[in-house]
GROMACS .gro file of C-alpha atoms in nm:
model
  126
    1UNK     CA    1   0.002  -0.005   0.005
    2UNK     CA    2   0.140   0.342  -0.094
    3UNK     CA    3   0.056   0.672   0.080
    4UNK     CA    4   0.045   0.985  -0.152
    5UNK     CA    5   0.046   1.337   0.002
    6UNK     CA    6   0.006   1.633  -0.224
    7UNK     CA    7   0.128   1.991  -0.125
    8UNK     CA    8   0.163   2.331  -0.295
    9UNK     CA    9  -0.179   2.415  -0.395
   10UNK     CA   10  -0.323   2.758  -0.323
   11UNK     CA   11  -0.460   3.071  -0.462
   12UNK     CA   12  -0.293   3.236  -0.754
   13UNK     CA   13  -0.371   3.510  -1.011
   14UNK     CA   14  -0.421   3.426  -1.388
   15UNK     CA   15  -0.072   3.404  -1.545
   16UNK     CA   16   0.100   3.302  -1.225
   17UNK     CA   17   0.264   2.973  -1.139
   18UNK     CA   18   0.239   2.707  -0.885
   19UNK     CA   19   0.446   2.390  -0.808
   20UNK     CA   20   0.271   2.098  -0.671
   21UNK     CA   21   0.456   1.813  -0.498
   22UNK     CA   22   0.343   1.459  -0.419
   23UNK     CA   23   0.544   1.255  -0.153
   24UNK     CA   24   0.512   0.878  -0.168
   25UNK     CA   25   0.573   0.632   0.121
   26UNK     CA   26   0.491   0.276   0.187
   27UNK     CA   27   0.550   0.121  -0.154
   28UNK     CA   28   0.824   0.109  -0.417
   29UNK     CA   29   0.792   0.457  -0.579
   30UNK     CA   30   1.062   0.449  -0.839
   31UNK     CA   31   0.922   0.151  -1.042
   32UNK     CA   32   0.575   0.289  -1.113
   33UNK     CA   33   0.410   0.530  -1.347
   34UNK     CA   34   0.294   0.851  -1.170
   35UNK     CA   35   0.041   1.095  -1.274
   36UNK     CA   36  -0.160   1.410  -1.196
   37UNK     CA   37  -0.536   1.437  -1.234
   38UNK     CA   38  -0.767   1.734  -1.148
   39UNK     CA   39  -1.141   1.763  -1.057
   40UNK     CA   40  -1.339   2.084  -1.086
   41UNK     CA   41  -1.672   2.122  -0.914
   42UNK     CA   42  -1.959   1.937  -1.112
   43UNK     CA   43  -1.706   1.780  -1.341
   44UNK     CA   44  -1.537   1.434  -1.374
   45UNK     CA   45  -1.170   1.383  -1.273
   46UNK     CA   46  -0.947   1.416  -1.573
   47UNK     CA   47  -0.603   1.333  -1.653
   48UNK     CA   48  -0.343   1.621  -1.651
   49UNK     CA   49  -0.003   1.466  -1.675
   50UNK     CA   50   0.187   1.135  -1.642
   51UNK     CA   51   0.555   1.025  -1.626
   52UNK     CA   52   0.702   0.673  -1.667
   53UNK     CA   53   0.897   0.513  -1.383
   54UNK     CA   54   1.227   0.642  -1.512
   55UNK     CA   55   1.105   0.977  -1.659
   56UNK     CA   56   1.180   0.878  -2.026
   57UNK     CA   57   0.829   0.943  -2.136
   58UNK     CA   58   0.582   1.215  -2.028
   59UNK     CA   59   0.226   1.268  -2.124
   60UNK     CA   60  -0.009   1.582  -2.107
   61UNK     CA   61  -0.363   1.684  -2.151
   62UNK     CA   62  -0.382   1.903  -2.455
   63UNK     CA   63  -0.495   2.212  -2.266
   64UNK     CA   64  -0.193   2.213  -2.038
   65UNK     CA   65   0.082   2.124  -2.281
   66UNK     CA   66   0.338   2.371  -2.303
   67UNK     CA   67   0.230   2.525  -1.965
   68UNK     CA   68   0.278   2.236  -1.716
   69UNK     CA   69   0.565   2.010  -1.660
   70UNK     CA   70   0.575   1.675  -1.473
   71UNK     CA   71   0.884   1.545  -1.336
   72UNK     CA   72   0.997   1.308  -1.060
   73UNK     CA   73   1.286   1.266  -0.814
   74UNK     CA   74   1.302   0.879  -0.734
   75UNK     CA   75   1.562   0.943  -0.476
   76UNK     CA   76   1.319   1.149  -0.282
   77UNK     CA   77   1.000   0.943  -0.375
   78UNK     CA   78   0.844   1.270  -0.508
   79UNK     CA   79   0.669   1.375  -0.823
   80UNK     CA   80   0.622   1.727  -0.914
   81UNK     CA   81   0.381   1.942  -1.131
   82UNK     CA   82   0.517   2.284  -1.240
   83UNK     CA   83   0.213   2.485  -1.344
   84UNK     CA   84   0.290   2.809  -1.553
   85UNK     CA   85   0.058   3.062  -1.712
   86UNK     CA   86  -0.229   2.943  -1.494
   87UNK     CA   87  -0.577   3.011  -1.612
   88UNK     CA   88  -0.901   3.028  -1.428
   89UNK     CA   89  -1.019   2.713  -1.600
   90UNK     CA   90  -0.728   2.530  -1.426
   91UNK     CA   91  -0.904   2.576  -1.100
   92UNK     CA   92  -0.962   2.233  -0.948
   93UNK     CA   93  -0.862   1.995  -0.686
   94UNK     CA   94  -0.544   1.829  -0.814
   95UNK     CA   95  -0.465   1.466  -0.718
   96UNK     CA   96  -0.153   1.270  -0.741
   97UNK     CA   97  -0.183   0.899  -0.843
   98UNK     CA   98   0.051   0.611  -0.866
   99UNK     CA   99   0.021   0.375  -1.167
  100UNK     CA  100  -0.059   0.004  -1.176
  101UNK     CA  101   0.270  -0.044  -1.389
  102UNK     CA  102   0.596   0.100  -1.464
  103UNK     CA  103   0.477   0.280  -1.767
  104UNK     CA  104   0.250   0.289  -2.081
  105UNK     CA  105   0.316   0.370  -2.448
  106UNK     CA  106   0.001   0.568  -2.480
  107UNK     CA  107  -0.145   0.870  -2.295
  108UNK     CA  108  -0.262   0.715  -1.963
  109UNK     CA  109  -0.627   0.699  -1.846
  110UNK     CA  110  -0.768   0.687  -1.500
  111UNK     CA  111  -0.784   0.300  -1.532
  112UNK     CA  112  -0.396   0.296  -1.539
  113UNK     CA  113  -0.377   0.420  -1.190
  114UNK     CA  114  -0.463   0.240  -0.857
  115UNK     CA  115  -0.369   0.466  -0.575
  116UNK     CA  116  -0.468   0.819  -0.507
  117UNK     CA  117  -0.374   1.106  -0.275
  118UNK     CA  118  -0.633   1.321  -0.086
  119UNK     CA  119  -0.579   1.615  -0.334
  120UNK     CA  120  -0.475   1.989  -0.294
  121UNK     CA  121  -0.696   2.278  -0.409
  122UNK     CA  122  -0.560   2.509  -0.688
  123UNK     CA  123  -0.763   2.833  -0.740
  124UNK     CA  124  -0.679   3.072  -1.008
  125UNK     CA  125  -0.842   3.405  -1.011
  126UNK     CA  126  -0.910   3.618  -1.306
   0.00000   0.00000   0.00000
């Protein structure tokens, strides 16, 4: 069983930046796919970004590509999401997730992830 704890959310003005962190414990971190999802009020949880176990492949939702960057530090059991040029439509609860496998060759879906953090709120004001 893995425990995932997100941090770094908050309130930011449009155009600003935030860096989310997700610290993992309790299960091997370095061998699994990791990802970030988000859920806005009244909407389904959606994929934001994913990274394979060794970081050789990254995946992004089209609306965040070029603005968000996912990375990981396996020595620190931590995955990051750097979010730049934030927009009001990025407002959501952001969740960290651990994959069921080390990686995929396609953009991951929610079915590829089996463990979830509690989420951190990101609010972007206009």
